[in-house]
PDB file of C-alpha atoms and ligand atoms in Angstrom:
ATOM      1  CA  MET A1437     -11.182   5.456 -21.207  1.00 64.00           C
ATOM      2  CA  SER A1438      -8.583   8.340 -20.354  1.00 77.00           C
ATOM      3  CA  ASP A1439      -5.030   6.983 -21.073  1.00 94.00           C
ATOM      4  CA  LEU A1440      -5.146   6.586 -16.835  1.00 96.00           C
ATOM      5  CA  LYS A1441      -7.365   4.224 -16.550  1.00 95.00           C
ATOM      6  CA  ALA A1442      -6.514   2.549 -19.252  1.00 97.00           C
ATOM      7  CA  TYR A1443      -2.269   2.759 -18.478  1.00 97.00           C
ATOM      8  CA  LEU A1444      -3.973   1.697 -14.365  1.00 97.00           C
ATOM      9  CA  LYS A1445      -5.987  -1.310 -15.955  1.00 97.00           C
ATOM     10  CA  SER A1446      -2.909  -2.906 -17.834  1.00 98.00           C
ATOM     11  CA  GLN A1447      -0.965  -2.618 -14.271  1.00 98.00           C
ATOM     12  CA  GLN A1448      -3.799  -4.122 -12.154  1.00 98.00           C
ATOM     13  CA  VAL A1449      -3.881  -7.169 -15.241  1.00 98.00           C
ATOM     14  CA  LEU A1450       0.393  -7.145 -15.297  1.00 98.00           C
ATOM     15  CA  VAL A1451      -0.259  -7.905 -11.344  1.00 98.00           C
ATOM     16  CA  ASP A1452      -2.936 -10.246 -10.972  1.00 98.00           C
ATOM     17  CA  ASP A1453      -2.014 -12.464 -13.569  1.00 98.00           C
ATOM     18  CA  ALA A1454       2.515 -12.644 -11.708  1.00 98.00           C
ATOM     19  CA  LEU A1455       0.370 -12.661  -8.815  1.00 98.00           C
ATOM     20  CA  ASN A1456      -1.419 -15.397  -9.904  1.00 98.00           C
ATOM     21  CA  SER A1457       0.916 -17.201 -11.128  1.00 98.00           C
ATOM     22  CA  PHE A1458       3.788 -17.069  -7.669  1.00 98.00           C
ATOM     23  CA  LEU A1459       0.929 -17.887  -5.501  1.00 98.00           C
ATOM     24  CA  PRO A1460       0.505 -21.743  -3.928  1.00 98.00           C
ATOM     25  CA  ARG A1461      -2.399 -22.991  -6.157  1.00 98.00           C
ATOM     26  CA  VAL A1462      -5.880 -24.025  -4.422  1.00 98.00           C
ATOM     27  CA  THR A1463      -5.998 -27.243  -4.744  1.00 97.00           C
ATOM     28  CA  VAL A1464      -2.341 -27.883  -2.659  1.00 98.00           C
ATOM     29  CA  ARG A1465      -2.554 -29.399   0.547  1.00 98.00           C
ATOM     30  CA  PRO A1466      -3.229 -27.960   2.832  1.00 98.00           C
ATOM     31  CA  LYS A1467      -6.112 -26.432   0.762  1.00 98.00           C
ATOM     32  CA  THR A1468      -7.773 -23.938   3.542  1.00 98.00           C
ATOM     33  CA  VAL A1469      -4.981 -21.527   4.110  1.00 98.00           C
ATOM     34  CA  HIS A1470      -3.983 -21.218   0.519  1.00 98.00           C
ATOM     35  CA  GLN A1471      -7.983 -20.951  -0.484  1.00 98.00           C
ATOM     36  CA  GLY A1472      -7.473 -17.983   2.054  1.00 98.00           C
ATOM     37  CA  MET A1473      -3.933 -16.777   1.029  1.00 98.00           C
ATOM     38  CA  ARG A1474      -6.379 -16.054  -2.546  1.00 98.00           C
ATOM     39  CA  TYR A1475      -9.491 -14.972  -1.152  1.00 98.00           C
ATOM     40  CA  SER A1476      -7.818 -11.923   0.170  1.00 98.00           C
ATOM     41  CA  ILE A1477      -5.190 -11.438  -2.463  1.00 98.00           C
ATOM     42  CA  PHE A1478      -8.039 -11.408  -5.283  1.00 98.00           C
ATOM     43  CA  ALA A1479     -11.044  -9.546  -3.405  1.00 96.00           C
ATOM     44  CA  GLY A1480     -10.353  -6.774  -5.485  1.00 91.00           C
ATOM     45  CA  GLY A1481      -8.457  -4.098  -4.536  1.00 94.00           C
ATOM     46  CA  LYS A1482      -6.641  -1.308  -6.550  1.00 95.00           C
ATOM     47  CA  ARG A1483      -3.358  -3.140  -6.228  1.00 98.00           C
ATOM     48  CA  LEU A1484      -1.465   0.929  -5.770  1.00 98.00           C
ATOM     49  CA  ARG A1485       1.769  -0.453  -4.442  1.00 98.00           C
ATOM     50  CA  PRO A1486       2.923  -2.525  -7.044  1.00 98.00           C
ATOM     51  CA  ILE A1487       1.781  -0.050 -10.369  1.00 98.00           C
ATOM     52  CA  LEU A1488       3.254   2.558  -8.257  1.00 98.00           C
ATOM     53  CA  THR A1489       6.804  -0.612  -7.714  1.00 98.00           C
ATOM     54  CA  LEU A1490       6.101  -0.902 -12.261  1.00 98.00           C
ATOM     55  CA  ALA A1491       6.040   3.111 -12.836  1.00 98.00           C
ATOM     56  CA  ALA A1492       8.933   3.652 -10.599  1.00 98.00           C
ATOM     57  CA  ALA A1493      10.551   1.120 -12.608  1.00 98.00           C
ATOM     58  CA  GLU A1494       9.510   2.925 -15.396  1.00 98.00           C
ATOM     59  CA  ALA A1495      11.194   6.294 -14.536  1.00 98.00           C
ATOM     60  CA  CYS A1496      14.386   5.016 -13.993  1.00 98.00           C
ATOM     61  CA  GLY A1497      13.782   3.646 -17.581  1.00 98.00           C
ATOM     62  CA  GLY A1498      13.648  -0.378 -16.080  1.00 98.00           C
ATOM     63  CA  GLU A1499      11.867  -3.260 -17.592  1.00 96.00           C
ATOM     64  CA  ALA A1500       8.070  -4.125 -15.900  1.00 95.00           C
ATOM     65  CA  LYS A1501       9.029  -7.185 -16.489  1.00 95.00           C
ATOM     66  CA  ASN A1502      12.290  -6.830 -13.410  1.00 98.00           C
ATOM     67  CA  ALA A1503       9.616  -5.001 -11.366  1.00 98.00           C
ATOM     68  CA  LEU A1504       6.834  -7.980 -11.205  1.00 98.00           C
ATOM     69  CA  PRO A1505       8.143 -10.052  -8.254  1.00 98.00           C
ATOM     70  CA  PRO A1506       8.994  -6.638  -5.814  1.00 98.00           C
ATOM     71  CA  ALA A1507       5.275  -5.309  -6.898  1.00 99.00           C
ATOM     72  CA  CYS A1508       3.382  -8.707  -6.356  1.00 99.00           C
ATOM     73  CA  SER A1509       5.242  -9.017  -2.735  1.00 99.00           C
ATOM     74  CA  VAL A1510       4.455  -5.681  -1.826  1.00 99.00           C
ATOM     75  CA  GLU A1511       0.821  -6.169  -2.797  1.00 98.00           C
ATOM     76  CA  ILE A1512       1.160  -9.408  -0.752  1.00 98.00           C
ATOM     77  CA  MET A1513       2.780  -7.129   2.326  1.00 98.00           C
ATOM     78  CA  HIS A1514      -0.111  -4.675   2.059  1.00 98.00           C
ATOM     79  CA  THR A1515      -2.527  -8.201   2.268  1.00 98.00           C
ATOM     80  CA  TYR A1516      -0.866  -9.786   4.798  1.00 98.00           C
ATOM     81  CA  SER A1517      -1.824  -6.338   6.452  1.00 98.00           C
ATOM     82  CA  LEU A1518      -4.433  -5.725   6.075  1.00 98.00           C
ATOM     83  CA  VAL A1519      -5.835  -9.495   7.299  1.00 98.00           C
ATOM     84  CA  HIS A1520      -4.343  -8.854  10.695  1.00 98.00           C
ATOM     85  CA  ASP A1521      -5.473  -5.224  10.678  1.00 97.00           C
ATOM     86  CA  ASP A1522      -8.687  -6.122  10.946  1.00 98.00           C
ATOM     87  CA  LEU A1523      -9.311  -8.644  13.540  1.00 98.00           C
ATOM     88  CA  PRO A1524     -11.940  -8.438  16.599  1.00 97.00           C
ATOM     89  CA  SER A1525      -7.984  -8.063  18.551  1.00 96.00           C
ATOM     90  CA  MET A1526      -6.999  -5.320  16.041  1.00 95.00           C
ATOM     91  CA  ASP A1527      -9.552  -3.116  14.753  1.00 93.00           C
ATOM     92  CA  ASP A1528     -11.986  -5.526  14.240  1.00 96.00           C
ATOM     93  CA  ASP A1529     -13.714  -5.033  10.336  1.00 95.00           C
ATOM     94  CA  ASP A1530     -16.683  -7.630   9.047  1.00 95.00           C
ATOM     95  CA  LEU A1531     -15.779  -5.855   5.104  1.00 95.00           C
ATOM     96  CA  ARG A1532     -13.251  -5.407   3.217  1.00 94.00           C
ATOM     97  CA  ARG A1533     -12.224  -5.187  -0.026  1.00 89.00           C
ATOM     98  CA  GLY A1534     -16.535  -5.648  -1.117  1.00 90.00           C
ATOM     99  CA  ARG A1535     -15.965  -8.648   1.452  1.00 95.00           C
ATOM    100  CA  PRO A1536     -16.939 -10.199   3.885  1.00 97.00           C
ATOM    101  CA  THR A1537     -12.832  -9.718   5.640  1.00 98.00           C
ATOM    102  CA  SER A1538     -10.756 -13.633   6.543  1.00 98.00           C
ATOM    103  CA  HIS A1539     -11.703 -13.960  10.095  1.00 98.00           C
ATOM    104  CA  LYS A1540     -15.187 -13.780   8.961  1.00 98.00           C
ATOM    105  CA  VAL A1541     -15.028 -16.132   6.672  1.00 98.00           C
ATOM    106  CA  TYR A1542     -12.827 -18.321   7.416  1.00 98.00           C
ATOM    107  CA  GLY A1543     -12.110 -17.856  11.509  1.00 98.00           C
ATOM    108  CA  GLU A1544     -10.066 -15.720  13.542  1.00 98.00           C
ATOM    109  CA  GLY A1545      -6.739 -18.666  13.712  1.00 98.00           C
ATOM    110  CA  MET A1546      -7.334 -19.428   9.702  1.00 98.00           C
ATOM    111  CA  ALA A1547      -7.189 -15.288   8.985  1.00 98.00           C
ATOM    112  CA  VAL A1548      -3.767 -15.132  11.568  1.00 98.00           C
ATOM    113  CA  LEU A1549      -1.784 -17.852  10.025  1.00 98.00           C
ATOM    114  CA  ILE A1550      -3.574 -16.886   5.992  1.00 98.00           C
ATOM    115  CA  GLY A1551      -2.066 -13.448   7.159  1.00 98.00           C
ATOM    116  CA  ASP A1552       1.125 -14.611   8.560  1.00 98.00           C
ATOM    117  CA  ALA A1553       1.853 -16.786   5.652  1.00 98.00           C
ATOM    118  CA  LEU A1554       1.485 -13.976   2.949  1.00 99.00           C
ATOM    119  CA  LEU A1555       3.686 -11.833   4.937  1.00 98.00           C
ATOM    120  CA  THR A1556       6.002 -15.689   4.566  1.00 98.00           C
ATOM    121  CA  GLU A1557       4.978 -15.740   0.901  1.00 98.00           C
ATOM    122  CA  ALA A1558       5.784 -12.185  -0.298  1.00 99.00           C
ATOM    123  CA  PHE A1559      10.088 -12.861   0.647  1.00 98.00           C
ATOM    124  CA  THR A1560       9.719 -15.951  -1.298  1.00 98.00           C
ATOM    125  CA  VAL A1561       8.286 -14.164  -4.016  1.00 98.00           C
ATOM    126  CA  LEU A1562      10.677 -11.183  -3.296  1.00 98.00           C
ATOM    127  CA  ALA A1563      13.421 -13.519  -3.162  1.00 98.00           C
ATOM    128  CA  GLN A1564      12.867 -14.400  -7.301  1.00 98.00           C
ATOM    129  CA  THR A1565      13.903 -10.278  -8.336  1.00 98.00           C
ATOM    130  CA  PRO A1566      17.919  -9.977 -10.440  1.00 98.00           C
ATOM    131  CA  PRO A1567      19.856  -7.553  -8.637  1.00 98.00           C
ATOM    132  CA  THR A1568      21.390  -5.044 -10.959  1.00 98.00           C
ATOM    133  CA  LYS A1569      24.388  -3.371 -11.063  1.00 98.00           C
ATOM    134  CA  ARG A1570      23.396  -1.234  -8.112  1.00 98.00           C
ATOM    135  CA  TYR A1571      21.558  -3.656  -5.667  1.00 98.00           C
ATOM    136  CA  SER A1572      22.278  -6.983  -5.001  1.00 98.00           C
ATOM    137  CA  LEU A1573      19.086  -9.562  -3.717  1.00 98.00           C
ATOM    138  CA  LYS A1574      20.463  -8.869   0.339  1.00 98.00           C
ATOM    139  CA  ASP A1575      20.163  -4.395  -0.683  1.00 98.00           C
ATOM    140  CA  ILE A1576      16.603  -5.705  -1.887  1.00 98.00           C
ATOM    141  CA  LEU A1577      15.845  -7.863   0.823  1.00 98.00           C
ATOM    142  CA  LEU A1578      16.114  -5.318   3.166  1.00 98.00           C
ATOM    143  CA  GLU A1579      14.537  -2.775   2.186  1.00 98.00           C
ATOM    144  CA  PHE A1580      11.832  -5.029   2.228  1.00 99.00           C
ATOM    145  CA  SER A1581      12.387  -6.161   5.433  1.00 98.00           C
ATOM    146  CA  GLU A1582      12.930  -2.721   7.110  1.00 98.00           C
ATOM    147  CA  CYS A1583       9.958  -1.530   5.811  1.00 98.00           C
ATOM    148  CA  GLY A1584       7.476  -4.551   7.415  1.00 98.00           C
ATOM    149  CA  GLY A1585       9.326  -4.300  10.646  1.00 98.00           C
ATOM    150  CA  SER A1586       9.232  -3.030  14.115  1.00 98.00           C
ATOM    151  CA  LYS A1587      10.592   0.404  12.821  1.00 98.00           C
ATOM    152  CA  LYS A1588       8.339   0.587  10.548  1.00 98.00           C
ATOM    153  CA  LEU A1589       4.777  -0.865   9.050  1.00 98.00           C
ATOM    154  CA  ILE A1590       4.673  -2.999  12.454  1.00 98.00           C
ATOM    155  CA  GLY A1591       5.224   0.028  14.193  1.00 98.00           C
ATOM    156  CA  GLY A1592       2.776   1.585  13.248  1.00 98.00           C
ATOM    157  CA  GLN A1593       0.353  -0.638  13.769  1.00 97.00           C
ATOM    158  CA  VAL A1594       1.778  -0.214  17.589  1.00 97.00           C
ATOM    159  CA  LEU A1595       1.115   3.579  17.979  1.00 97.00           C
ATOM    160  CA  ASP A1596      -2.062   2.860  16.070  1.00 95.00           C
ATOM    161  CA  LEU A1597      -3.379   0.899  18.683  1.00 94.00           C
ATOM    162  CA  GLU A1598      -0.978   3.181  21.999  1.00 95.00           C
ATOM    163  CA  GLY A1599      -3.025   6.000  20.667  1.00 93.00           C
ATOM    164  CA  GLU A1600      -6.725   4.538  20.804  1.00 89.00           C
ATOM    165  CA  GLY A1601      -8.746   5.840  22.640  1.00 88.00           C
ATOM    166  CA  LYS A1602      -6.743   9.395  23.028  1.00 92.00           C
ATOM    167  CA  ASP A1603      -6.308  12.819  21.977  1.00 92.00           C
ATOM    168  CA  LEU A1604      -3.291  12.889  19.253  1.00 95.00           C
ATOM    169  CA  THR A1605      -1.588  15.433  17.965  1.00 96.00           C
ATOM    170  CA  LYS A1606      -1.327  16.043  14.384  1.00 95.00           C
ATOM    171  CA  ALA A1607       2.516  15.246  15.333  1.00 97.00           C
ATOM    172  CA  GLN A1608       1.786  11.897  16.362  1.00 97.00           C
ATOM    173  CA  LEU A1609      -0.430  11.390  13.863  1.00 97.00           C
ATOM    174  CA  VAL A1610       2.153  11.740  10.909  1.00 98.00           C
ATOM    175  CA  ARG A1611       4.303   9.945  12.631  1.00 98.00           C
ATOM    176  CA  ILE A1612       1.860   6.368  13.125  1.00 98.00           C
ATOM    177  CA  HIS A1613       1.081   7.332   9.361  1.00 97.00           C
ATOM    178  CA  GLU A1614       4.200   7.968   7.696  1.00 98.00           C
ATOM    179  CA  ASN A1615       5.278   4.266   9.235  1.00 98.00           C
ATOM    180  CA  LYS A1616       1.518   2.167   8.148  1.00 96.00           C
ATOM    181  CA  THR A1617       0.882   3.961   5.220  1.00 97.00           C
ATOM    182  CA  ALA A1618       3.929   6.246   3.471  1.00 98.00           C
ATOM    183  CA  ALA A1619       6.444   3.833   4.040  1.00 98.00           C
ATOM    184  CA  LEU A1620       5.120   0.829   2.449  1.00 98.00           C
ATOM    185  CA  LEU A1621       4.203   3.588  -0.190  1.00 98.00           C
ATOM    186  CA  THR A1622       7.646   4.356  -0.498  1.00 98.00           C
ATOM    187  CA  THR A1623       9.124   1.070  -0.375  1.00 99.00           C
ATOM    188  CA  SER A1624       6.643  -0.045  -3.703  1.00 99.00           C
ATOM    189  CA  LEU A1625       8.825   2.725  -5.340  1.00 99.00           C
ATOM    190  CA  ARG A1626      11.862   1.714  -4.196  1.00 99.00           C
ATOM    191  CA  LEU A1627      11.788  -1.358  -5.023  1.00 99.00           C
ATOM    192  CA  GLY A1628      10.859  -0.467  -8.424  1.00 99.00           C
ATOM    193  CA  GLY A1629      13.744   1.977  -8.857  1.00 98.00           C
ATOM    194  CA  MET A1630      16.440  -1.040  -7.628  1.00 98.00           C
ATOM    195  CA  THR A1631      15.333  -3.173 -10.501  1.00 98.00           C
ATOM    196  CA  ALA A1632      16.431  -0.258 -12.942  1.00 98.00           C
ATOM    197  CA  ASN A1633      18.742  -0.432 -11.263  1.00 98.00           C
ATOM    198  CA  ALA A1634      18.592   4.099 -10.205  1.00 98.00           C
ATOM    199  CA  THR A1635      21.135   6.400  -9.467  1.00 98.00           C
ATOM    200  CA  VAL A1636      20.794   7.578  -5.704  1.00 98.00           C
ATOM    201  CA  ARG A1637      19.427  10.552  -6.472  1.00 98.00           C
ATOM    202  CA  GLN A1638      16.107   8.886  -8.051  1.00 98.00           C
ATOM    203  CA  LEU A1639      15.875   6.444  -5.656  1.00 98.00           C
ATOM    204  CA  ASP A1640      15.771  10.210  -3.453  1.00 98.00           C
ATOM    205  CA  ALA A1641      13.497  11.613  -5.850  1.00 98.00           C
ATOM    206  CA  LEU A1642      11.126   8.356  -4.854  1.00 99.00           C
ATOM    207  CA  THR A1643      12.070   8.126  -1.284  1.00 98.00           C
ATOM    208  CA  THR A1644      10.803  12.186  -1.106  1.00 98.00           C
ATOM    209  CA  PHE A1645       8.108  11.299  -3.792  1.00 98.00           C
ATOM    210  CA  GLY A1646       6.093   8.274  -1.530  1.00 98.00           C
ATOM    211  CA  TYR A1647       6.483   9.813   1.337  1.00 98.00           C
ATOM    212  CA  ASN A1648       4.520  12.574   0.904  1.00 98.00           C
ATOM    213  CA  LEU A1649       2.130  10.380  -1.006  1.00 98.00           C
ATOM    214  CA  GLY A1650       2.091   8.709   1.318  1.00 98.00           C
ATOM    215  CA  LEU A1651       0.590  10.991   3.443  1.00 98.00           C
ATOM    216  CA  ALA A1652      -1.346  12.057   1.535  1.00 98.00           C
ATOM    217  CA  PHE A1653      -2.868   8.852   0.503  1.00 97.00           C
ATOM    218  CA  GLN A1654      -3.486   8.666   4.294  1.00 97.00           C
ATOM    219  CA  VAL A1655      -5.244  12.210   4.392  1.00 97.00           C
ATOM    220  CA  ILE A1656      -7.246  11.784   2.116  1.00 96.00           C
ATOM    221  CA  ASP A1657      -8.325   8.050   2.965  1.00 95.00           C
ATOM    222  CA  ASP A1658      -9.219   9.742   5.733  1.00 95.00           C
ATOM    223  CA  ILE A1659     -11.920  11.986   4.342  1.00 95.00           C
ATOM    224  CA  LEU A1660     -13.576   9.422   1.970  1.00 94.00           C
ATOM    225  CA  ASP A1661     -14.115   7.037   5.549  1.00 92.00           C
ATOM    226  CA  VAL A1662     -16.028  10.482   6.367  1.00 91.00           C
ATOM    227  CA  THR A1663     -17.540  11.425   3.342  1.00 92.00           C
ATOM    228  CA  GLN A1664     -18.286   8.056   1.005  1.00 91.00           C
ATOM    229  CA  SER A1665     -21.211   5.481   1.744  1.00 89.00           C
ATOM    230  CA  THR A1666     -19.668   1.789   2.876  1.00 88.00           C
ATOM    231  CA  GLU A1667     -20.510   0.067  -0.743  1.00 88.00           C
ATOM    232  CA  GLN A1668     -18.661   3.364  -2.111  1.00 88.00           C
ATOM    233  CA  LEU A1669     -15.920   2.522   0.030  1.00 87.00           C
ATOM    234  CA  GLY A1670     -15.473  -1.268   0.564  1.00 85.00           C
ATOM    235  CA  LYS A1671     -15.254  -1.149   3.699  1.00 84.00           C
ATOM    236  CA  THR A1672     -16.824   0.777   7.068  1.00 86.00           C
ATOM    237  CA  ALA A1673     -17.782   4.319   5.947  1.00 86.00           C
ATOM    238  CA  GLY A1674     -17.900   6.294   9.512  1.00 82.00           C
ATOM    239  CA  LYS A1675     -15.564   3.828  11.630  1.00 82.00           C
ATOM    240  CA  ASP A1676     -12.651   6.295  12.101  1.00 82.00           C
ATOM    241  CA  GLU A1677     -15.159   8.989  14.138  1.00 81.00           C
ATOM    242  CA  ALA A1678     -16.592   5.764  15.332  1.00 81.00           C
ATOM    243  CA  VAL A1679     -14.013   4.394  17.597  1.00 82.00           C
ATOM    244  CA  ASP A1680     -12.388   7.569  17.848  1.00 82.00           C
ATOM    245  CA  LYS A1681      -9.836   7.511  15.692  1.00 87.00           C
ATOM    246  CA  ALA A1682      -8.068  10.238  15.703  1.00 92.00           C
ATOM    247  CA  THR A1683      -7.454  11.117  11.718  1.00 94.00           C
ATOM    248  CA  TYR A1684      -6.335  14.484   9.555  1.00 96.00           C
ATOM    249  CA  PRO A1685     -10.255  15.279   9.288  1.00 95.00           C
ATOM    250  CA  SER A1686     -11.080  15.427  13.352  1.00 93.00           C
ATOM    251  CA  ILE A1687      -7.570  16.798  13.770  1.00 95.00           C
ATOM    252  CA  LEU A1688      -8.028  19.329  11.284  1.00 96.00           C
ATOM    253  CA  GLY A1689     -11.542  20.064   9.944  1.00 95.00           C
ATOM    254  CA  LEU A1690     -12.617  18.397   6.683  1.00 94.00           C
ATOM    255  CA  ASP A1691     -11.653  22.142   4.216  1.00 96.00           C
ATOM    256  CA  LYS A1692      -7.911  21.965   5.828  1.00 96.00           C
ATOM    257  CA  SER A1693      -7.308  18.196   5.526  1.00 97.00           C
ATOM    258  CA  LYS A1694      -8.144  18.511   2.008  1.00 96.00           C
ATOM    259  CA  LYS A1695      -6.122  21.870   1.916  1.00 97.00           C
ATOM    260  CA  GLU A1696      -3.304  19.405   3.604  1.00 97.00           C
ATOM    261  CA  ALA A1697      -3.925  16.635   1.329  1.00 97.00           C
ATOM    262  CA  ALA A1698      -3.089  19.089  -1.559  1.00 97.00           C
ATOM    263  CA  ARG A1699       0.089  20.477  -0.183  1.00 98.00           C
ATOM    264  CA  LEU A1700       1.309  16.904   0.163  1.00 98.00           C
ATOM    265  CA  THR A1701       0.243  15.729  -2.693  1.00 98.00           C
ATOM    266  CA  ARG A1702       2.364  19.239  -4.684  1.00 98.00           C
ATOM    267  CA  LYS A1703       5.465  18.492  -2.552  1.00 98.00           C
ATOM    268  CA  ALA A1704       5.315  14.797  -3.786  1.00 98.00           C
ATOM    269  CA  LEU A1705       5.339  16.243  -7.983  1.00 98.00           C
ATOM    270  CA  ALA A1706       7.355  18.393  -7.298  1.00 98.00           C
ATOM    271  CA  ALA A1707      10.143  15.279  -6.653  1.00 98.00           C
ATOM    272  CA  LEU A1708       9.314  13.919  -9.186  1.00 98.00           C
ATOM    273  CA  GLU A1709      11.418  17.408 -11.316  1.00 98.00           C
ATOM    274  CA  ILE A1710      14.519  15.147 -12.693  1.00 98.00           C
ATOM    275  CA  PHE A1711      12.842  11.786 -14.230  1.00 98.00           C
ATOM    276  CA  GLY A1712      11.122  14.400 -17.329  1.00 98.00           C
ATOM    277  CA  LYS A1713       8.754  12.257 -19.145  1.00 97.00           C
ATOM    278  CA  LYS A1714      10.077   9.098 -17.600  1.00 98.00           C
ATOM    279  CA  GLY A1715       8.102   9.870 -14.383  1.00 98.00           C
ATOM    280  CA  GLN A1716       5.312  11.010 -16.544  1.00 97.00           C
ATOM    281  CA  HIS A1717       2.005   8.088 -14.955  1.00 98.00           C
ATOM    282  CA  LEU A1718       3.463   8.591 -11.584  1.00 98.00           C
ATOM    283  CA  GLU A1719       2.917  12.343 -11.829  1.00 98.00           C
ATOM    284  CA  GLU A1720      -1.126  11.585 -13.601  1.00 97.00           C
ATOM    285  CA  ILE A1721      -1.134   8.835 -10.419  1.00 98.00           C
ATOM    286  CA  ALA A1722      -0.746  11.383  -7.611  1.00 98.00           C
ATOM    287  CA  HIS A1723      -3.169  13.278 -10.316  1.00 97.00           C
ATOM    288  CA  TYR A1724      -5.494  10.496  -9.909  1.00 96.00           C
ATOM    289  CA  LEU A1725      -5.330  10.367  -6.228  1.00 96.00           C
ATOM    290  CA  LEU A1726      -6.293  13.075  -4.920  1.00 94.00           C
ATOM    291  CA  ASP A1727      -9.131  13.930  -7.149  1.00 90.00           C
ATOM    292  CA  ARG A1728     -10.235  10.403  -5.522  1.00 82.00           C
ATOM    293  CA  GLU A1729     -13.818  11.923  -4.390  1.00 60.00           C
ATOM    294  CA  PHE A1730     -14.004  13.700  -1.828  1.00 52.00           C
TER     295      PHE A1730
HETATM  296  C1  GRG B2411       1.009  -4.786  10.675  1.00 87.39           C
HETATM  297  C2  GRG B2411      -1.839  -6.192  11.202  1.00 87.39           C
HETATM  298  C3  GRG B2411      -0.662  -4.731  10.827  1.00 87.39           C
HETATM  299  C4  GRG B2411      -0.255  -4.079  10.588  1.00 87.39           C
HETATM  300  C5  GRG B2411       0.064  -2.502   9.966  1.00 87.39           C
HETATM  301  C6  GRG B2411      -0.677  -1.146   7.505  1.00 87.39           C
HETATM  302  C7  GRG B2411      -1.226  -0.895   8.062  1.00 87.39           C
HETATM  303  C8  GRG B2411      -0.206  -1.121  10.239  1.00 87.39           C
HETATM  304  C9  GRG B2411      -2.498  -1.389   8.517  1.00 87.39           C
HETATM  305  C10 GRG B2411      -3.451  -2.235   7.301  1.00 87.39           C
HETATM  306  C11 GRG B2411      -4.747  -0.463   6.948  1.00 87.39           C
HETATM  307  C12 GRG B2411      -4.583   0.641   6.809  1.00 87.39           C
HETATM  308  C13 GRG B2411      -5.790   1.032   7.523  1.00 87.39           C
HETATM  309  C14 GRG B2411      -3.367   0.206   6.422  1.00 87.39           C
HETATM  310  C15 GRG B2411      -3.728   2.227   6.290  1.00 87.39           C
HETATM  311  C16 GRG B2411      -3.107   2.453   4.773  1.00 87.39           C
HETATM  312  C17 GRG B2411      -4.078   2.522   3.838  1.00 87.39           C
HETATM  313  C18 GRG B2411      -5.307   3.427   3.496  1.00 87.39           C
HETATM  314  C19 GRG B2411      -4.667   1.133   3.229  1.00 87.39           C
HETATM  315  C20 GRG B2411      -6.205   0.982   2.284  1.00 87.39           C
HETATM  316  O1  GRG B2411      -5.238   0.402   1.366  1.00 87.39           O
HETATM  317  P1  GRG B2411      -5.569   1.048  -0.016  1.00 87.39           P
HETATM  318  O2  GRG B2411      -6.981   1.879  -0.146  1.00 87.39           O
HETATM  319  O3  GRG B2411      -6.312  -0.623  -0.276  1.00 87.39           O
HETATM  320  O4  GRG B2411      -4.719   1.016  -1.409  1.00 87.39           O
HETATM  321  P2  GRG B2411      -7.152  -1.817  -1.532  1.00 87.39           P
HETATM  322  O5  GRG B2411      -7.724  -2.715  -1.003  1.00 87.39           O
HETATM  323  O6  GRG B2411      -7.357  -0.750  -2.521  1.00 87.39           O
HETATM  324  O7  GRG B2411      -5.441  -2.786  -1.781  1.00 87.39           O
END
């Protein structure tokens, strides 16, 4: 196993153990909702966002144990967004993380509640973050709530819903993904930095890195939707084209999309210079995401 693969594996185990201890047990009543929360959380996601939180804390000289509550919170918020995004009234997907989607297993009404419960739980977990000299718990909570709110994550989904079946420009597509994808990656990194008492300059660098990495990640996600199979993706392949959704390949073509992903990754990497050797894991993750199989 390469050093990076071993690092990712060890961070996944750390995050999974923490998620397991934070989330209510399946025996807690009402059992269905707690089973449903764990069903989606432990369905085998990559844990990219919490790993970024831990790696950002490391880049700023912090300790993983302080970054674990926000790391888990971003993964829980991400999972809620997937559960709701997959609903029949949204993207109507049957498969996620290689398993039937939440509403397929628990029914639509229950899947709405499972998503709601995950989002609420994310704040309970986040509240356990130790504050630092520069960042109070209020700063940490505001960073997280603004990211999940109507101007970012939900705002991106609103633009996405409103853009369905329309010919979007590249600028309109970028606006959707700044909010749907890049915002949560950026907040994942910033929260890690905050637990390490990051300087303003370090937090700015994490923000630039997150923005560009987030957009690059989405370009790659759009490319993989065209080039990989349902088995490889763990979700329905070719879905974007089937529902006539604007994507980077549909607007730019495959070749230009690959170049765009590489350009954004270069911009992301440039922001890491101030961290020196401590930013090595962030750097390796950016390269790894770009090199995911096209
Ligand atoms: C508030 C309902 C609601 C939605 C907000 C985030 C979002 C908008 C919707 C989720 C679905 C989606 C396509 C998001 C774009 C980002 C993206 C490519 C997510 C997939 O992330 P991965 O690949 O997934 O990290 P795993 O399963 O590995 O965690």
